């Protein structure tokens, strides 16, 4: 084999590897590709470890991309037949060489390698049934249906699509005035410091009046999410939503509660969504169990409310209000919670039923102490939530009067 | 009177004691480290456990000037570091104009000279002082916002402030910096990293009794013991806001003012507002619960006598 054909094969493999990385979400363009080929030529391919770090230096430019790169590298460069197996939609048996802690291949890496364009040149053969379904879910009409479909009734493929849609969501929370100022020609107040500085620049003959304006900023956002059995389908979806918000802005605090309260803010801050959710499931011990809303809110009020609800936070309470303790002590805790935040918005997936009646004791205990009561069961309702948060909004809403009356 | 910095943990403990502050050995260690290594001391804890007091005691015991910066939302450079005296600057410009004898260059230098600079606590703390570098107390840092915290990062690592018109002002000797926080918001790790962190906890019964002896000397021995017993029992309960040391001292003074030599159920109910600041908490403790705790405390004291 001549040297030329050898390097040509390497280039081809590198190109395929780069495509896999791009599919997995790393920003890899043709420029990077060329750099990678140059770098590999410069370093050589004698040593596997050198090869790894050469590609790492070229393709990875953020700390949270390391996991994905690491998995993709080990899978791609170890077993050339792997891609074919992937195309058959079977996750390969754990390889003995695989480093500890990486037994499970990241879903995104797997998906990226599974993609028909990458898996094989021979499209006709490799397109298995699963992939056909995946393609179908990408069509436009399907997307329309998706926005109004209940999370609970979604198939796995639809769930995946919904997760993607959620990851793209942005949350324009309202701005509130702060006590800081910034220069603004149309401002209401004179900025003396800037004015005099400008005067001296002109020699002091004229003092041009500079103005300043009050800065505005969004308040902190605190999310309390119920992860009890009755909420299971929804809470997994909301985790995706919470991850998207947490990484979109500062001052977001997230708590999960079932029978006990867990602060997952730090776990969600990881940019890679799979890794973040992995850490969350590691940290939370009461998935899909019972709910003790009163006790959990009590813990929140005592340990956290003073630490995260300062500075006028907006609070999202995501729960169906079904309480194992039948609302014991819930009213008082809700009142305290309501008094400590700027605005309390209750999101209840049960509200999707037109005939929803706030009859359960938990719901009736919560109802008097919320500023807003909204359904949250599909993509549409999540979208309207972003609109609601965007409005400044007073503390008391007319629409709440009806609910309070029914619940009383 | 100026005193030199303590040379050991024991000396630090003695120094605080001399300023009527009863401290744990762990606190004295953190303080000693911060004094000897010239790093800020970051004190966090519930309201009323004596965080601010440490800075005050330190300045009086060492004979240093105390500079206090009370933080609040929107605290900015003009109220924390420096501000120009605009009215006087404008008069100066007007005078120069009227006299017409100065050229532009010198006027600029004149207007932005130290004469017109109003120094705020952070800039003042960098100035040399006859009694040695001052004690800078940055109180309740959690009340300000993140931008101010970020500004502090720069100041606390270099002890240098840049005024664009004058240039950099650097401290010849580092001030003693004490930062306090009530934890109504988490302070960023980057700032904590530059400091010695100490969590000021509620004192145990023995230490609290000692604090009462020092800070409220008019209180009888028996009353003090009962007060401390009662408050320690309250702290083990699930209340929204537990009473701090400041409340203990206030309560002792209030009871002495009411001529009580012994804790009586009626007096406890009447003065509960000194201890507990939330209506829910007061409603829970008042009456039978207070009675129960009081009986227990008295029984325990009788047992030890």
XYZ file of C-alpha atoms in Angstrom:
713
model
C 0.000 0.000 0.000
C 1.416 3.371 -0.951
C 1.682 6.283 1.428
C -0.706 8.291 -0.691
C -3.615 5.898 -0.468
C -3.024 5.471 3.266
C -3.300 9.198 3.967
C -6.295 9.353 1.681
C -8.065 6.751 3.786
C -7.211 8.638 6.967
C -8.644 11.811 5.481
C -11.817 9.985 4.569
C -12.147 8.538 8.040
C -11.439 11.889 9.628
C -14.152 13.408 7.501
C -16.644 10.784 8.611
C -15.610 11.267 12.220
C -16.096 15.017 11.863
C -19.588 14.399 10.514
C -20.424 12.224 13.468
C -19.261 14.963 15.799
C -21.319 17.539 13.942
C -24.409 15.357 14.193
C -23.777 14.964 17.884
C -23.919 18.730 18.270
C -20.305 19.859 18.184
C -19.679 22.926 15.994
C -17.451 21.256 13.412
C -17.185 22.920 10.018
C -15.051 22.240 6.927
C -12.365 24.576 8.319
C -12.016 22.401 11.375
C -11.855 19.359 9.141
C -8.869 20.727 7.238
C -7.195 21.714 10.489
C -7.695 18.195 11.791
C -6.057 16.655 8.724
C -3.144 19.095 9.037
C -2.801 18.396 12.739
C -2.839 14.619 12.301
C -0.203 14.896 9.580
C 1.964 17.011 11.859
C 1.663 14.750 14.906
C 1.560 11.429 13.125
C -0.501 8.395 13.973
C 1.997 6.173 15.773
C 0.495 6.665 19.187
C -3.194 6.303 19.949
C -3.074 8.683 22.889
C -1.359 11.388 20.832
C -3.964 10.879 18.152
C -6.742 11.327 20.690
C -5.367 14.567 22.061
C -4.583 15.892 18.591
C -8.197 15.541 17.546
C -9.297 16.763 20.967
C -7.278 19.940 20.496
C -8.894 20.597 17.146
C -12.514 19.621 17.715
C -13.207 20.464 21.351
C -13.325 24.053 22.430
C -15.585 23.953 25.431
C -15.332 21.941 28.602
C -18.775 20.349 28.264
C -18.031 18.973 24.801
C -15.398 16.660 26.236
C -17.796 13.901 27.215
C -19.351 13.728 23.769
C -15.991 13.809 22.052
C -14.619 11.146 24.319
C -17.478 8.744 23.645
C -17.550 9.438 19.940
C -13.808 8.937 19.653
C -13.729 5.645 21.476
C -16.643 4.226 19.567
C -15.602 5.495 16.169
C -11.916 4.663 16.177
C -12.059 1.388 17.997
C -14.439 -0.620 15.971
C -14.927 0.157 12.295
C -17.764 -2.377 12.089
C -19.608 -0.593 14.830
C -21.308 1.807 12.491
C -22.918 -1.023 10.664
C -24.186 -2.465 13.866
C -25.487 0.939 14.841
C -27.382 1.146 11.615
C -29.141 -2.030 12.684
C -30.332 -0.047 15.694
C -28.621 -2.308 18.186
C -26.563 -0.704 20.853
C -23.309 -2.676 20.913
C -22.496 -4.809 23.906
C -20.215 -3.013 26.336
C -16.665 -3.152 25.044
C -14.025 -4.377 27.412
C -11.690 -1.521 26.587
C -14.266 1.110 27.354
C -13.254 3.345 30.264
C -15.258 3.021 33.477
C -18.211 5.332 33.864
C -19.004 5.336 30.179
C -20.936 2.107 29.953
C -23.859 3.875 28.432
C -23.257 5.563 25.151
C -24.714 9.015 25.025
C -27.983 8.904 23.166
C -26.841 11.786 21.005
C -23.664 10.020 19.966
C -25.631 6.903 19.211
C -28.166 8.858 17.197
C -25.454 10.712 15.323
C -23.794 7.463 14.320
C -27.092 5.900 13.499
C -27.961 8.599 10.993
C -28.430 7.047 7.533
C -26.204 9.587 5.780
C -23.304 8.558 7.978
C -23.991 4.948 8.599
C -23.494 3.787 5.082
C -23.254 4.935 1.516
C -25.770 2.315 0.716
C -28.920 4.054 1.889
C -31.433 1.613 0.544
C -30.290 -1.281 2.679
C -29.509 0.362 5.955
C -32.810 2.199 6.349
C -34.502 0.068 8.908
C -38.029 0.516 10.147
C -37.025 2.587 13.130
C -35.373 5.147 10.952
C -38.333 5.415 8.654
C -40.453 6.293 11.636
C -37.889 8.829 12.773
C -37.961 10.480 9.357
C -41.704 10.608 9.365
C -41.744 12.430 12.660
C -39.750 15.202 11.091
C -42.392 16.103 8.557
C -44.172 19.377 8.953
C -47.754 18.225 9.523
C -46.551 15.973 12.282
C -44.916 18.954 13.939
C -48.235 20.800 13.952
C -50.015 17.961 15.687
C -47.201 17.717 18.177
C -47.742 21.175 19.652
C -51.227 20.380 20.868
C -50.739 16.743 21.819
C -50.713 15.867 25.480
C -47.266 14.826 26.715
C -48.901 11.831 28.328
C -50.186 10.515 24.984
C -46.981 10.941 23.003
C -45.029 8.066 21.530
C -41.313 7.791 22.182
C -40.451 9.361 18.844
C -42.845 12.226 19.459
C -41.377 12.720 22.893
C -37.998 13.083 21.301
C -39.310 15.697 18.894
C -41.026 17.547 21.721
C -37.785 17.567 23.694
C -36.020 19.150 20.758
C -38.725 21.792 20.472
C -38.412 22.531 24.175
C -34.665 22.851 23.970
C -35.172 25.578 21.381
C -37.653 27.500 23.546
C -36.689 30.848 24.944
C -38.348 32.456 27.905
C -38.730 36.245 27.721
C -39.386 36.955 31.384
C -40.505 40.504 32.134
C -38.012 43.216 32.974
C -38.287 45.154 36.175
C -36.522 48.441 36.935
C -33.355 48.141 39.002
C -31.606 50.817 40.990
C -28.801 51.026 38.499
C -28.434 53.592 35.740
C -26.876 53.604 32.362
C -26.119 56.405 29.903
C -28.998 57.088 27.551
C -29.514 60.216 25.430
C -33.273 59.970 26.020
C -32.942 59.366 29.744
C -34.867 61.317 32.344
C -32.027 62.269 34.674
C -28.818 64.207 34.183
C -25.603 62.219 34.340
C -23.278 64.691 36.039
C -20.186 62.552 35.848
C -20.492 62.068 32.091
C -21.496 65.700 31.539
C -18.449 67.156 33.257
C -16.163 64.694 31.600
C -17.564 65.740 28.222
C -17.218 69.404 29.192
C -13.538 68.990 29.925
C -13.033 67.260 26.638
C -14.337 70.378 24.921
C -12.261 72.693 27.078
C -14.860 73.632 29.642
C -16.579 76.384 27.707
C -19.792 74.481 27.248
C -21.167 71.771 29.461
C -23.144 69.379 27.250
C -25.879 67.736 29.269
C -25.588 63.950 29.286
C -28.574 61.889 30.390
C -29.015 58.546 32.045
C -31.826 56.081 32.406
C -32.797 53.408 34.876
C -31.572 49.969 33.881
C -34.048 47.132 33.643
C -33.407 43.508 34.367
C -35.365 40.304 34.664
C -36.019 39.101 38.221
C -34.678 35.746 39.444
C -36.769 32.713 38.551
C -37.365 29.855 40.974
C -38.977 26.620 39.809
C -40.481 24.058 42.167
C -41.436 20.912 40.302
C -43.429 17.934 41.526
C -41.930 14.571 40.504
C -44.411 12.249 42.155
C -45.901 9.231 40.357
C -48.944 11.123 39.096
C -46.685 13.720 37.464
C -44.095 11.347 36.035
C -44.620 11.821 32.290
C -44.755 15.554 32.661
C -41.897 16.048 35.051
C -39.461 14.294 32.702
C -40.517 16.706 29.972
C -40.238 19.709 32.266
C -36.705 18.754 33.201
C -35.815 19.408 29.588
C -37.593 22.748 29.825
C -35.814 23.648 33.061
C -32.478 22.761 31.548
C -33.184 25.042 28.591
C -34.083 27.966 30.872
C -31.235 27.406 33.298
C -28.707 27.622 30.511
C -30.404 30.572 28.868
C -30.139 33.057 31.702
C -28.621 33.696 35.116
C -30.433 33.568 38.441
C -32.570 30.475 37.870
C -32.978 28.061 40.781
C -34.624 24.699 40.358
C -35.971 22.319 42.982
C -37.658 18.959 42.615
C -39.962 17.521 45.232
C -41.838 14.331 45.853
C -41.517 13.118 49.385
C -38.438 15.279 49.902
C -36.985 18.444 48.442
C -33.879 18.386 46.210
C -32.007 21.362 44.827
C -30.860 20.483 41.314
C -29.695 23.928 40.174
C -26.058 22.982 39.978
C -26.716 19.764 38.094
C -28.803 21.508 35.482
C -26.120 24.085 34.862
C -24.150 21.572 32.875
C -24.606 22.566 29.230
C -24.846 19.066 27.877
C -28.463 18.085 28.359
C -27.904 14.321 28.626
C -25.202 14.682 31.208
C -27.205 17.250 33.163
C -30.253 14.993 33.323
C -28.056 12.039 34.258
C -26.708 13.951 37.213
C -30.206 15.005 38.211
C -31.455 11.422 38.281
C -28.417 10.524 40.349
C -29.160 13.255 42.865
C -32.897 12.679 43.243
C -34.072 9.672 45.243
C -37.823 10.022 45.241
C -38.738 9.705 41.566
C -42.311 8.746 40.897
C -43.205 8.115 44.506
C -45.790 9.822 46.682
C -46.088 13.545 47.299
C -45.885 15.437 50.528
C -46.333 18.953 49.203
C -46.868 20.582 52.592
C -43.740 19.087 54.109
C -41.601 19.892 51.051
C -42.796 23.485 50.901
C -42.126 23.751 54.607
C -38.540 22.628 54.021
C -38.219 25.042 51.140
C -39.532 27.943 53.201
C -37.238 27.180 56.081
C -34.010 26.354 54.243
C -34.166 28.031 50.866
C -36.761 30.766 50.547
C -34.557 33.397 52.160
C -31.622 32.381 50.015
C -33.228 32.240 46.582
C -36.402 34.317 46.804
C -34.659 37.588 47.643
C -34.616 40.388 45.100
C -38.212 39.830 43.981
C -38.142 36.384 42.412
C -40.883 34.943 40.201
C -41.867 31.462 41.343
C -43.193 28.645 39.153
C -44.887 25.849 41.041
C -45.413 22.823 38.823
C -47.682 20.312 40.528
C -51.032 18.581 40.144
C -51.855 19.401 43.745
C -52.517 15.763 44.652
C -51.100 15.440 48.128
C -50.548 12.284 50.129
C -50.962 14.235 53.359
C -54.339 15.557 52.086
C -53.235 19.160 52.247
C -52.144 19.099 55.878
C -50.306 22.314 56.690
C -50.208 23.196 53.015
C -52.261 26.374 53.254
C -49.947 28.065 55.746
C -46.823 27.101 53.795
C -48.337 28.361 50.545
C -49.188 31.642 52.222
C -45.628 32.075 53.432
C -44.330 31.184 49.964
C -46.681 33.652 48.332
C -45.568 36.431 50.654
C -41.890 35.842 49.884
C -41.955 36.171 46.113
C -42.934 38.724 43.506
C -45.335 36.483 41.661
C -46.424 32.892 42.149
C -47.539 30.993 39.052
C -49.048 27.564 39.466
C -48.804 25.211 36.501
C -51.105 22.235 36.733
C -51.253 19.545 34.037
C -54.689 18.445 35.312
C -56.171 21.703 34.082
C -56.160 20.256 30.569
C -59.509 18.646 31.290
C -62.267 21.132 30.670
C -64.197 19.715 33.546
C -61.362 20.167 36.022
C -62.740 21.046 39.414
C -60.542 21.999 42.301
C -62.031 19.482 44.697
C -59.004 17.760 46.183
C -57.865 19.112 49.529
C -54.370 19.871 48.232
C -55.651 21.920 45.317
C -58.035 23.832 47.541
C -55.256 24.653 49.964
C -52.966 25.983 47.237
C -55.558 27.907 45.225
C -56.024 30.983 47.484
C -52.308 31.749 47.412
C -51.379 31.849 43.739
C -51.342 34.780 41.344
C -51.845 32.763 38.212
C -53.197 29.298 37.492
C -52.381 27.718 34.144
C -52.458 24.364 32.371
C -49.184 22.781 31.341
C -49.542 19.585 29.393
C -48.360 20.224 25.829
C -45.971 22.358 23.832
C -48.633 24.993 23.212
C -49.197 25.557 26.910
C -45.471 25.872 27.490
C -45.384 28.497 24.758
C -48.198 30.527 26.270
C -46.374 30.335 29.555
C -43.487 32.191 27.977
C -45.956 34.907 26.978
C -47.380 35.160 30.470
C -43.953 35.513 32.002
C -43.162 38.256 29.504
C -45.934 40.500 30.807
C -45.209 42.651 33.843
C -48.562 41.700 35.391
C -50.038 42.878 38.667
C -50.206 40.752 41.743
C -53.921 39.987 41.534
C -55.505 38.653 38.415
C -59.200 38.819 37.605
C -59.116 35.301 36.226
C -58.044 33.992 39.613
C -61.272 35.180 41.239
C -63.236 32.456 39.465
C -60.888 29.695 40.613
C -60.780 30.992 44.156
C -64.556 31.004 44.284
C -64.784 27.416 43.109
C -62.074 26.256 45.466
C -63.485 28.072 48.499
C -4.436 53.519 71.539
C -3.123 51.242 68.851
C -2.281 47.623 69.412
C -0.171 45.400 67.212
C -1.704 42.475 65.360
C -2.054 39.264 67.361
C 0.704 36.705 66.816
C -1.225 33.546 67.595
C -4.739 32.160 67.813
C -4.677 32.587 71.593
C -3.744 36.221 71.260
C -6.569 36.714 68.754
C -8.991 35.137 71.198
C -7.714 37.420 73.944
C -7.989 40.447 71.675
C -11.641 39.711 70.920
C -12.300 39.066 74.598
C -10.753 42.398 75.462
C -13.304 43.972 73.136
C -16.114 42.142 75.007
C -16.609 39.591 72.250
C -16.864 35.969 73.292
C -15.707 33.938 70.316
C -15.282 30.288 69.475
C -11.750 29.106 68.917
C -12.602 28.259 65.310
C -13.639 31.839 64.644
C -10.454 33.130 66.256
C -8.440 30.822 64.010
C -10.117 32.108 60.849
C -9.648 35.667 62.005
C -6.008 35.099 62.890
C -5.349 33.595 59.448
C -7.040 36.485 57.711
C -5.051 39.033 59.757
C -1.689 37.373 59.328
C -2.066 36.455 55.645
C -3.766 39.713 54.652
C -6.818 38.106 53.095
C -10.422 39.231 53.647
C -12.560 37.380 56.175
C -15.931 36.298 54.808
C -18.518 35.802 57.536
C -21.816 34.186 56.769
C -24.585 33.323 59.168
C -28.144 33.990 60.305
C -29.149 37.508 61.278
C -28.140 38.465 64.823
C -25.260 36.073 65.499
C -22.666 38.852 65.792
C -21.033 39.072 62.367
C -20.897 42.854 62.124
C -19.821 43.066 65.739
C -16.542 41.307 64.954
C -15.408 44.149 62.706
C -16.416 46.743 65.273
C -14.594 44.954 68.067
C -11.557 44.486 65.866
C -11.304 48.165 65.038
C -11.700 49.283 68.656
C -9.354 46.648 70.081
C -6.661 47.337 67.492
C -7.282 51.086 67.590
C -7.835 51.227 63.853
C -10.329 53.335 61.973
C -13.547 51.499 61.046
C -14.887 52.096 57.539
C -18.312 50.647 56.997
C -19.911 50.074 53.642
C -23.549 49.092 54.054
C -24.581 47.292 50.890
C -27.943 47.730 49.200
C -29.439 46.958 45.818
C -28.036 49.336 43.211
C -24.911 50.230 45.154
C -22.575 51.718 42.560
C -19.133 53.215 42.215
C -20.288 56.730 43.025
C -21.528 55.713 46.473
C -19.025 52.945 47.215
C -15.735 54.203 45.778
C -15.622 57.854 44.752
C -17.643 60.717 43.360
C -16.710 64.084 41.956
C -18.000 67.187 43.696
C -19.999 68.519 40.733
C -21.321 71.798 42.182
C -17.846 72.899 43.191
C -16.404 71.795 39.863
C -18.979 73.892 38.043
C -18.244 76.934 40.161
C -14.563 76.436 39.422
C -15.235 76.364 35.696
C -17.368 79.486 35.999
C -14.628 81.292 37.954
C -11.996 80.305 35.419
C -14.235 81.604 32.686
C -14.825 84.905 34.457
C -11.136 85.416 35.162
C -10.214 84.219 31.691
C -6.632 83.645 32.738
C -6.242 79.926 32.556
C -5.732 77.754 29.567
C -7.690 74.615 28.951
C -5.083 72.067 29.905
C -4.527 73.379 33.382
C -8.248 73.846 33.906
C -8.886 70.164 33.193
C -6.156 69.136 35.571
C -7.532 71.467 38.168
C -11.136 70.352 37.913
C -10.253 66.692 38.193
C -7.802 66.981 41.033
C -8.069 65.357 44.425
C -9.542 68.568 45.845
C -12.835 67.776 44.135
C -12.786 64.061 44.795
C -15.275 62.814 47.359
C -13.900 59.605 48.759
C -16.277 56.820 49.686
C -15.429 53.927 52.033
C -13.666 51.661 49.535
C -11.288 54.410 48.393
C -10.795 55.643 51.948
C -9.703 52.202 53.011
C -6.727 52.378 50.637
C -5.377 55.569 52.203
C -2.533 55.383 54.682
C -3.625 56.033 58.244
C -1.566 57.069 61.251
C -3.010 54.232 63.328
C -2.250 51.634 60.695
C -4.453 50.358 57.874
C -8.154 50.678 58.691
C -10.745 47.934 59.188
C -13.046 47.830 56.166
C -16.445 46.331 56.911
C -18.475 45.404 53.825
C -21.782 44.681 55.482
C -24.557 42.448 54.081
C -22.943 41.907 50.707
C -25.866 39.688 49.671
C -28.056 42.783 49.398
C -26.223 44.175 46.396
C -26.235 42.678 42.919
C -23.671 40.625 40.990
C -22.036 43.548 39.108
C -20.884 45.072 42.375
C -19.561 41.726 43.522
C -17.536 41.525 40.319
C -16.126 44.973 40.990
C -15.090 43.880 44.479
C -13.153 40.968 42.989
C -10.712 43.389 41.423
C -10.405 45.537 44.499
C -9.893 42.643 46.894
C -7.140 41.009 44.875
C -5.008 44.081 44.124
C -6.251 46.662 46.628
C -6.124 49.178 43.861
C -8.714 51.567 42.439
C -8.451 53.331 39.119
C -9.911 56.827 38.785
C -9.665 57.575 35.050
C -8.808 61.273 35.496
C -6.185 60.737 38.186
C -4.831 57.252 37.636
C -4.468 54.212 39.833
C -4.583 54.588 43.602
C -2.944 51.675 45.379
C -2.902 50.850 49.054
C 0.569 50.921 50.592
C -0.676 48.657 53.357
C -3.655 46.366 52.913
C -6.699 47.203 55.002
C -8.253 44.528 57.219
C -11.355 43.484 55.301
C -14.394 41.854 56.887
C -17.300 40.906 54.615
C -20.625 39.754 56.031
C -23.585 38.093 54.357
C -27.005 36.974 55.592
C -27.297 34.531 52.736
C -30.416 35.987 51.150
C -28.537 35.155 47.958
C -25.527 32.973 47.275
C -22.330 34.946 46.836
C -20.314 33.880 43.823
C -17.602 31.288 44.387
C -14.994 33.527 42.755
C -15.344 36.043 45.556
C -15.487 33.455 48.321
C -12.316 31.921 46.949
C -10.370 35.068 47.685
C -11.464 35.126 51.307
C -11.281 33.011 54.428
C -14.791 31.710 54.871
C -16.393 31.247 58.247
C -19.938 30.229 59.063
C -20.994 31.970 62.272
C -23.288 29.564 64.085
C -25.487 29.969 67.143
C -23.400 29.533 70.300
C -23.864 26.575 72.630
C -25.388 27.060 76.076
C -22.104 27.506 77.885
C -20.819 30.139 75.486
C -24.137 31.925 75.372
C -24.125 32.198 79.149
C -20.661 33.704 78.950
C -21.851 36.167 76.310
C -24.722 37.223 78.569
C -22.302 37.761 81.474
C -20.157 40.016 79.306
C -22.795 41.863 77.322
C -25.623 42.115 79.862
C -23.835 42.209 83.217
C -26.930 43.475 85.049
C -28.723 40.154 84.627
C -28.806 37.854 87.643
C -27.083 34.481 87.453
C -30.297 32.511 87.807
C -32.204 34.585 85.264
C -29.329 34.280 82.784
C -29.291 30.508 83.092
C -33.051 30.344 82.559
C -32.905 32.680 79.574
C -30.170 30.653 77.920
C -31.965 27.373 78.646
C -35.189 28.705 77.159
C -33.520 30.044 74.023
C -31.488 26.903 73.451
C -34.732 24.926 73.642
C -36.343 27.298 71.107
C -33.434 26.802 68.714
C -34.017 23.070 68.638
C -37.578 23.672 67.472
C -38.773 23.968 63.907
C -39.362 27.729 63.783
C -39.271 29.970 60.747
C -36.735 32.346 62.296
C -34.703 31.188 65.257
C -33.652 33.818 67.810
C -30.032 34.952 67.477
C -27.548 36.107 70.091
C -28.671 39.703 69.617
C -32.191 38.600 70.634
C -30.825 36.838 73.715
C -29.103 40.009 74.866
C -32.166 42.135 74.067
C -34.400 39.759 75.976
C -32.138 39.760 79.027
C -32.139 43.555 79.036
C -35.904 43.682 78.582
C -36.492 41.278 81.484
C -34.135 43.241 83.738
C -35.974 46.397 82.772
C -39.223 44.730 83.866
C -37.604 43.868 87.243
C -37.775 40.113 86.731
C -35.353 38.035 88.727
C -36.826 34.776 87.566
C -38.553 33.691 84.348
C -42.303 33.687 84.949
C -44.810 32.326 82.377
C -46.634 35.662 82.114
C -43.422 37.607 81.531
C -42.343 35.185 78.817
C -45.639 35.615 76.938
C -45.489 39.394 77.255
C -41.944 39.719 75.956
C -41.996 37.002 73.286
C -41.982 39.725 70.622
C -38.377 40.491 71.559
C -37.346 36.935 70.687
C -39.523 35.917 67.775
C -40.236 38.165 64.836
C -42.816 36.146 62.902
C -46.466 35.954 63.927
C -46.658 32.224 63.051
C -43.752 31.492 65.369
C -45.159 33.609 68.200
C -48.580 31.980 67.893
C -46.974 28.542 68.125
C -44.885 29.275 71.200
C -47.159 31.567 73.193
C -49.096 30.040 76.077
C -48.884 26.317 76.700
C -45.776 25.627 74.587
C -43.831 28.390 76.377
C -45.018 26.966 79.678
C -43.847 23.500 78.763
C -40.366 24.687 77.761
C -40.114 26.817 80.891
C -41.031 23.921 83.176
C -38.444 21.730 81.502
C -35.725 24.375 81.756
C -36.478 24.974 85.431
C -36.513 21.272 86.200
C -33.175 20.853 84.497
C -31.636 23.775 86.372
C -32.956 22.443 89.678
C -31.383 19.092 88.847
C -27.912 20.562 88.322
C -27.965 22.696 91.473
